[in-house]
Structure formats: structure tokens, C-alpha cells
PDB file of C-alpha atoms in Angstrom:
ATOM      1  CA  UNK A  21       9.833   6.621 -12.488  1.00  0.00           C
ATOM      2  CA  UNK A  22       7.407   5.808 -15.179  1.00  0.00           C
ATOM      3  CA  UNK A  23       4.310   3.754 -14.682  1.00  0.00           C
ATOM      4  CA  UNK A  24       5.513   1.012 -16.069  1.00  0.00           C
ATOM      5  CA  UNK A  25       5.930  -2.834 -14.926  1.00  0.00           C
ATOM      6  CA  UNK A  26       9.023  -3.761 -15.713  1.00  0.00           C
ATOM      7  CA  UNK A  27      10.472  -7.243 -14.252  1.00  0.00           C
ATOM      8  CA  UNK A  28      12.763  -4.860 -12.421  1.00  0.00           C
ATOM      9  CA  UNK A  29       9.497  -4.097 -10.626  1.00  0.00           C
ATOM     10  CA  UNK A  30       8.663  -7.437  -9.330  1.00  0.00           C
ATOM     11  CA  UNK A  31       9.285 -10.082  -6.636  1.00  0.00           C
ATOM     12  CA  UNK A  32       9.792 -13.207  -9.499  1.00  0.00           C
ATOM     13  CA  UNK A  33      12.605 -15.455  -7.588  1.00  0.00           C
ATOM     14  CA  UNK A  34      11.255 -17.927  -5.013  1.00  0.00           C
ATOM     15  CA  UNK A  35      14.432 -17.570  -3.208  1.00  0.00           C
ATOM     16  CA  UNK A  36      13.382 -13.371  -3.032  1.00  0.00           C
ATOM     17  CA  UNK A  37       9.695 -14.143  -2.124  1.00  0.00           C
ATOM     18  CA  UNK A  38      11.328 -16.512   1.191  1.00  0.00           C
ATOM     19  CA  UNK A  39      13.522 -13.656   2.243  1.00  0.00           C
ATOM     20  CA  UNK A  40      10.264 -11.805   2.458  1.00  0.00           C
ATOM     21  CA  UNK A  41       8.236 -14.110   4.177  1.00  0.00           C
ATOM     22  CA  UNK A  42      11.364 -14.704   6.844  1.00  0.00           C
ATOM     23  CA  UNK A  43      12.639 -11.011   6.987  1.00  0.00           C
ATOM     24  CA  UNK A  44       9.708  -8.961   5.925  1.00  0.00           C
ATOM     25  CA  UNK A  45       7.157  -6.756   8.374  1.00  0.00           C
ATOM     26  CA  UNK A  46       3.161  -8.058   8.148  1.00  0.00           C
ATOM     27  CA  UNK A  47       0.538  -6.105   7.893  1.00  0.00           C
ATOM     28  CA  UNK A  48      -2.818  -7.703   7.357  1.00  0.00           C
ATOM     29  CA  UNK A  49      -6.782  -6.580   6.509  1.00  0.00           C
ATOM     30  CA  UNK A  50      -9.675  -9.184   5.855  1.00  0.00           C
ATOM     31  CA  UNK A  51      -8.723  -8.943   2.244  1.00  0.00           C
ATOM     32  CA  UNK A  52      -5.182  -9.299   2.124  1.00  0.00           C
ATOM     33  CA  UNK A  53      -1.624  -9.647   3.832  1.00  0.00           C
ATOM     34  CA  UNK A  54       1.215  -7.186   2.830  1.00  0.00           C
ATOM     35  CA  UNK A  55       4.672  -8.439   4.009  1.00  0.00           C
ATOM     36  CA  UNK A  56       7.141  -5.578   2.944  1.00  0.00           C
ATOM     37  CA  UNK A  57      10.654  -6.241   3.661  1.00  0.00           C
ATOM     38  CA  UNK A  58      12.699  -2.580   3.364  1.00  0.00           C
ATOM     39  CA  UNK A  59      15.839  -3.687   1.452  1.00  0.00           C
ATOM     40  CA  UNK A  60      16.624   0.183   0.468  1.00  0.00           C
ATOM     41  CA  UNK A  61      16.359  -1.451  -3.399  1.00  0.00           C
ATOM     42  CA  UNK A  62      13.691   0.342  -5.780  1.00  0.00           C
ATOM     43  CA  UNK A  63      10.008  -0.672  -4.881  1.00  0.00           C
ATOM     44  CA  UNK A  64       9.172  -4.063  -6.304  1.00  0.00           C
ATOM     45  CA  UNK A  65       5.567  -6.407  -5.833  1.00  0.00           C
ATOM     46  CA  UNK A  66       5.100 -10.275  -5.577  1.00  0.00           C
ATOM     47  CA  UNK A  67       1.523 -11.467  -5.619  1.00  0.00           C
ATOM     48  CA  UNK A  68       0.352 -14.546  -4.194  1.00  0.00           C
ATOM     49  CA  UNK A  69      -3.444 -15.574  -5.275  1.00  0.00           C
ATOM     50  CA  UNK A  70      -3.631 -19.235  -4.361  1.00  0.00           C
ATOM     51  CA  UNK A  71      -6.780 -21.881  -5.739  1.00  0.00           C
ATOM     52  CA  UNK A  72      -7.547 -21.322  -2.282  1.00  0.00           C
ATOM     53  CA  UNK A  73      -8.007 -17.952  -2.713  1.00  0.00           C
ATOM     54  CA  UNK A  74     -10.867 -18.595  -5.927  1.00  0.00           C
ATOM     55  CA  UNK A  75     -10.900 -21.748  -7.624  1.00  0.00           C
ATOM     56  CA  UNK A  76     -11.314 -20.179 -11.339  1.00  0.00           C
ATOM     57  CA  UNK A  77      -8.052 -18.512 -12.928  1.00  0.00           C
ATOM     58  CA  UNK A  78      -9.790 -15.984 -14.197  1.00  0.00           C
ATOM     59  CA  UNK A  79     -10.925 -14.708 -11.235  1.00  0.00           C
ATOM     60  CA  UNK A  80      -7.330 -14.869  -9.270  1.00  0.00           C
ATOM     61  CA  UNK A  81      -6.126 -13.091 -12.266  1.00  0.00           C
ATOM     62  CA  UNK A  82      -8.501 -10.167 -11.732  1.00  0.00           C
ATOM     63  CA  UNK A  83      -7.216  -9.758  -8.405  1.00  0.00           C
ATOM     64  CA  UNK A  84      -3.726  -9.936  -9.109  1.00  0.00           C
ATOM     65  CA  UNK A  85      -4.606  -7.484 -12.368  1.00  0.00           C
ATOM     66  CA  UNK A  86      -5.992  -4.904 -10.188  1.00  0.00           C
ATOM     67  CA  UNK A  87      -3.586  -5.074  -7.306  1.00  0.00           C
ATOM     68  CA  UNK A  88      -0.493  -4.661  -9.862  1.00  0.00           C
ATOM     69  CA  UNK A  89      -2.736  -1.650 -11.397  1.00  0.00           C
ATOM     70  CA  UNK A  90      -2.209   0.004  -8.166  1.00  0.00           C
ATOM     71  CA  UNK A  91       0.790  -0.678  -7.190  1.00  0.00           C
ATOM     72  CA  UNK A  92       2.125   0.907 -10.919  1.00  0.00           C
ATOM     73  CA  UNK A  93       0.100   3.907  -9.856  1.00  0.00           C
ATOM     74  CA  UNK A  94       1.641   4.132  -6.427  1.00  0.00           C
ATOM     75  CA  UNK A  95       5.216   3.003  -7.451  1.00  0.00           C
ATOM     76  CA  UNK A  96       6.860   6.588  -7.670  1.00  0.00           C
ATOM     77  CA  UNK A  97       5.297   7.247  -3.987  1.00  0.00           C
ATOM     78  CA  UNK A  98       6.137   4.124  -2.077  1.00  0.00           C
ATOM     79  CA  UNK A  99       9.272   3.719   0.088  1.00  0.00           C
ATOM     80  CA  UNK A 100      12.078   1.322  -1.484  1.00  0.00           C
ATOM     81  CA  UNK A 101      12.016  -2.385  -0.681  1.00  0.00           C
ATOM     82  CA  UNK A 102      10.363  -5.744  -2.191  1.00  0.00           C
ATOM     83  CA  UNK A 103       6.283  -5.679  -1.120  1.00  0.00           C
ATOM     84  CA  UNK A 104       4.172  -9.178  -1.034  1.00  0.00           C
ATOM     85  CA  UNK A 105       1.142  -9.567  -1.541  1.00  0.00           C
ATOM     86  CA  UNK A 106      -1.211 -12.509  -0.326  1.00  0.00           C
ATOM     87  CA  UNK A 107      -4.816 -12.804  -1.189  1.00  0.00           C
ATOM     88  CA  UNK A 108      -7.589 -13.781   1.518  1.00  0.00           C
ATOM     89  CA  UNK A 109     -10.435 -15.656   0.478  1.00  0.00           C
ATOM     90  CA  UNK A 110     -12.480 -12.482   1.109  1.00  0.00           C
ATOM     91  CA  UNK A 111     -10.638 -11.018  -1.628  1.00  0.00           C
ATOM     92  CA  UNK A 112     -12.558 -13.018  -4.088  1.00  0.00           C
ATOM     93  CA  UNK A 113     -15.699 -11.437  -3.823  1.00  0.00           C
ATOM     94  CA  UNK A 114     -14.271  -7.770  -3.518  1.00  0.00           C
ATOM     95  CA  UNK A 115     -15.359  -5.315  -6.038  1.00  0.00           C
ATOM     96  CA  UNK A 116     -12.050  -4.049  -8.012  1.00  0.00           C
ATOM     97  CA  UNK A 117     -13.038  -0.840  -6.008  1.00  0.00           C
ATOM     98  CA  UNK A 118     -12.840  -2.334  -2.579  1.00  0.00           C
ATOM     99  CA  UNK A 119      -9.319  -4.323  -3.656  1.00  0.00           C
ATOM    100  CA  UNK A 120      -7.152  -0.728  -4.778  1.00  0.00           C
ATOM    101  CA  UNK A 121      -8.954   0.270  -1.672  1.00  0.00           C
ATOM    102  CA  UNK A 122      -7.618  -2.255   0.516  1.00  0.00           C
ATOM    103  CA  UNK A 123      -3.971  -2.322  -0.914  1.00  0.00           C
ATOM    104  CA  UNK A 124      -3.899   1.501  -0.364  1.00  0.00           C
ATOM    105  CA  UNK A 125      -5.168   0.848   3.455  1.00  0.00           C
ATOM    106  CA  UNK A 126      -3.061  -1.612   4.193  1.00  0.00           C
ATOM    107  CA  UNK A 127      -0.090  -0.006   2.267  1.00  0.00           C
ATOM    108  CA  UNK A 128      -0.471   3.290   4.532  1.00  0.00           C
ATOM    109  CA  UNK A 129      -0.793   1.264   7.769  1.00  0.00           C
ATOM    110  CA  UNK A 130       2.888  -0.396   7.112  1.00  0.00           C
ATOM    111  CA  UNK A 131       4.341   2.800   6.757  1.00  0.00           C
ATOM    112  CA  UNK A 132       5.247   2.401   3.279  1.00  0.00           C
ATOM    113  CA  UNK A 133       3.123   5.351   2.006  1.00  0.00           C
ATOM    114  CA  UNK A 134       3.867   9.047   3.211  1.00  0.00           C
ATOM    115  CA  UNK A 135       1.121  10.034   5.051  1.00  0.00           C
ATOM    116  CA  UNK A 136      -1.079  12.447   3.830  1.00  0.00           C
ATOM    117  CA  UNK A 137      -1.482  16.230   3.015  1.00  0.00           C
ATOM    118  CA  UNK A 138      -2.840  18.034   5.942  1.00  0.00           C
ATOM    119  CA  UNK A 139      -5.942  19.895   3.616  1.00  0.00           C
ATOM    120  CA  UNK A 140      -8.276  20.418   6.781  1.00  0.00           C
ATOM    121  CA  UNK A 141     -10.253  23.262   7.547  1.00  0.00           C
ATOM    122  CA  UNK A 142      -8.498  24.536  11.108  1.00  0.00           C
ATOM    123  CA  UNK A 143      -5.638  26.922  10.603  1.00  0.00           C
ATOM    124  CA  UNK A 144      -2.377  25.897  10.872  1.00  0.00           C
ATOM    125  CA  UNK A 145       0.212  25.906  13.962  1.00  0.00           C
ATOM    126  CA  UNK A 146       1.565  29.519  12.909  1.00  0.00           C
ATOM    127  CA  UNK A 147      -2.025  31.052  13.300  1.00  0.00           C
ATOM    128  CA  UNK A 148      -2.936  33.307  16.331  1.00  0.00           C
ATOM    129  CA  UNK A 149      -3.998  31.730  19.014  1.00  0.00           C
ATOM    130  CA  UNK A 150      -6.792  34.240  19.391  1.00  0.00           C
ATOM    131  CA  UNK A 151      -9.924  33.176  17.023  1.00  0.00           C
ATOM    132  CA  UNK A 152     -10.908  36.103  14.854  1.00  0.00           C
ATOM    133  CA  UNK A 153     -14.708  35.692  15.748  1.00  0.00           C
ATOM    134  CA  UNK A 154     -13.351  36.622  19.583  1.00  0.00           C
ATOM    135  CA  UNK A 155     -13.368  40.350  20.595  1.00  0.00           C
ATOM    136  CA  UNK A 156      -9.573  41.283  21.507  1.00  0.00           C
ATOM    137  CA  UNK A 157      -9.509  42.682  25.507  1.00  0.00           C
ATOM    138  CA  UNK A 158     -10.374  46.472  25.859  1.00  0.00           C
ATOM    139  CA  UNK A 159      -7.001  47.566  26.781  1.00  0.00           C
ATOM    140  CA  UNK A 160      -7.795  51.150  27.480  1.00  0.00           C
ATOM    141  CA  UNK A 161      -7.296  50.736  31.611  1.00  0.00           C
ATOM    142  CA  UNK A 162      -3.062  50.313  30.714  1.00  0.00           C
TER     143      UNK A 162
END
């Protein structure tokens, strides 16, 4: 998929963003509520920034700018189904930062993201179970 945002790629119909709000799972953080209703169709976002939300269009429109940013960015990763979005009031005075931040979170807690690459530091499961900073048991006595 390309990064695009093509109207493919969005929740637009009212009767689409009811079937979410009836159907859908919620998941919710201080800034934001994700319902995501798995309809095994290719991943599309609705937004939902009310006056409530922030009085001044511009400022709803930054939010729903830098939430669509992200989602195009996470498109190709996220599991198929229609994803809505609903600002808090919180979300207002969250740094752009703090909002991809937030989507991501809240994304991963739904399930909709895979969950991440195991890059730790302890060895993996087909290691010995013996560390090598252990001395190995004198064995001469068999």
C-alpha cells in the first residue's frame, strides 16, 4: 500500500461511522477514544474533533491533521477494518508529539497493531540454559 489518503481510506458515510459506534470495540486514553470495528475490509479512519473538543477550527484541524499523518504512516501495518477516532478535550492542548503518541498507544492496546520486535538483550528460548559466565560441573568422577 502506498502512503497515500485516498477516500478509499476513510470512514466518510454517517451511516459507516453508526455501524462503528454500534458494532465497533472501544479503546480509550485521556486523549482520545478509538472504536475499531474489524470488517476484514482494507484499513480505513473517521475522525471526530467536536467544538467541544477546541472551540477554534484551526486548532481541531491540527489534531485531526496529525492523527491522519499517522494513521497514513501506519496504514500498511494495521489489521483490516474501519478505525474511529474521537478527540478528548485533553487532546487540545497535546503537543503533535504526544497526539501520534497516543494514537500509536491506544492503537497497540486494541490489538490492531502487531506487537513488537522482541530486540532485548536476554538470549532467546533456543539458548542453553547454562549461562556462559557459569563454570560447567567437573565431570571427571563419571
Amino acid at each position: 500500500m502506498t502512503a497515500g489518503f485516498p477516500k478509499q481510506a476513510r470512514v466518510r458515510v454517517r451511516a459507516d461511522f453508526d455501524r462503528v459506534f454500534k458494532h465497533a470495540r472501544r479503546t480509550a486514553s485521556p486523549l482520545m477514544a478509538l472504536h475499531w470495528l474489524d470488517d476484514a475490509s482494507s484499513p480505513r479512519l473517521g475522525l471526530a474533533v467536536s467544538r467541544k473538543v477546541d472551540p477554534n477550527a484551526v486548532g481541531r484541524n491540527r489534531i485531526k491533521r496529525v492523527l491522519r499523518e499517522q494513521f497514513r504512516t501506519l496504514r500498511a501495518q494495521l489489521r483490516p477494518g474501519a478505525y474511529v477516532v474521537v478527540a478528548r478535550a485533553a487532546s487540545a492542548d497535546a503537543s503533535s508529539a504526544a497526539l501520534r503518541e497516543g494514537f500509536v498507544a491506544v492503537l497497540a492496546r486494541a490489538g490492531a497493531l502487531p506487537p513488537p520486535a522482541a530486540d532485548g538483550t536476554m538470549p532467546g528460548a533456543s539458548s542453553s540454559s547454562i549461562p556462559s559466565h557459569v563454570p560447567a560441573p567437573d565431570r571427571c568422577g563419571e
